[in-house]
Amino acid sequence: MDRFIIRGGKPLHGKITIGGAKNAGLKLMVAGLLTAERLTLTNVPRIADIATMRDLLVQHGVGVEDLNGNGTSYAIGGEITNTEAPYDIVSKMRASILVLGPLIARCGKARVSLPGGCAIGTRPVDMHLKGLEALGAEIRLEGGYINATAPKGLIGDRIVLPFASVGATENLLMAATLAKGRTEIINAAREPEIGDLVSCLNKMGARITGTGSGTLVIDGVDALYGAEHRIMPDRIECGTYACAAGITGGDLKLVGGQVDDLGAVVRALEETGVEVSQEEDGMRVRRTGALRGIDIMTEPYPGFPTDMQAQFMAMLAVAEGASMITETIFENRFMHVPELNRMGARINVHGSSAIIRGVHALSGAPVMATDLRASFSLILAGLAAHGETILSRVYHLDRGYEAVEKKLAACGANIERVKG
Ligand code: UD1
């Protein structure tokens, strides 16, 4: 298992190119199941989760051609020969559940492993299943698998989501594109990645309106067609590197980053004392004064994203004064706290809230990555700490961040990957 060795204390200066969004790219690949024609995706991030999604599509029988031979552009297309998503892939990556709606819509049946819990919470899929049942699918849970059939096809309906779940919105949205008649998804998630998916589906011939409004209206069509789509920039990767500039007191140009997609993250950065501006080719972030403590609550978009919570916690650990972070999306997403405390942070967790009392400095220590975003909070802490931090279980990070050590080292960070 690879490790990172980080020697902290250097402010970061330079340019970092933001890659395509993981959470858009995965769903856009799944959208390829909705047509036998060729869906070409560009700006694909070179991360492990995309490779896992590629494996999943290939075992469904669909071709995934690497157009440039470097993993940045894929052509997806072909007939589906296998409607089963097996446990070994779904358990590795929960986003695999998103093949359920498209497989039922296109083939009238699907057998998809239940994803089960994960490190950050139990993460049920009840809303996905109830929504698909409302569209006419018959669902049985058996032997750890979801067995779904809709021999006569799906039929549009009005679905009210009890919570604006990103995954449930996407699964139902994709299924409804090929349903008969109109589907309305009320209390739909409004994340920008869903807007990116809608824009690609509409290029493929779908008829979807209401992006970003909380109500998606989908008029079903008989078939979808080939299209070409560039994946949007990753707003979470961008926010993460903004925190790297913030915690080290640096100045970074995040090439391709869009202030508008970051919303509440930009406001939180500014409140902590990080300056943010949009320039022609990307976002500039820098800090010259002190970091200030703030209070944050995670919420569905346009609120503050849970995927940025751990990174802000690292920054607030060295801010002036006290901060409070309340996590409302996942029940077990504070696993970075004991690791940050081992580096000298003063953080107490009370239920779903963490109180962070800012300290003057952190000190390097051996720490362990537990999930994707938590891993980066430890890198951020290591970049600001005195001495050496050794981060083990880097594979969590490789699932969603491309070339972390290269991007950081190019801006002056002292970080190296030790293989093994
Ligand atoms: C997606 C993102 C993830 C992000 C999350 C919230 C991808 C691949 N992942 O995950 O990075 O942190 O959105 O912004 O895009 N829930 C239920 N029943 C359901 C579905 C969800 O109870 O049927 C609960 C979940 O357990 C969780 C909450 O709803 O507590 C939010 O989950 P959801 O928005 O669905 O997140 P994901 O799509 O899994």
Coordinates of C-alpha atoms in Angstrom, one line a residue, residues 36 43 157 230 262 268 345 348 383 404:
A36 CA -26.4 1.6 -28.2
N43 CA -12.1 15.8 -19.8
D157 CA -45.1 9.4 -12.6
R230 CA -17.1 17.6 -22.0
L262 CA -18.4 26.6 -5.6
A268 CA -16.8 30.1 3.7
A345 CA -5.4 19.8 16.7
N348 CA -14.2 17.6 20.2
L383 CA 1.4 20.7 4.5
V404 CA -2.1 14.7 -6.0

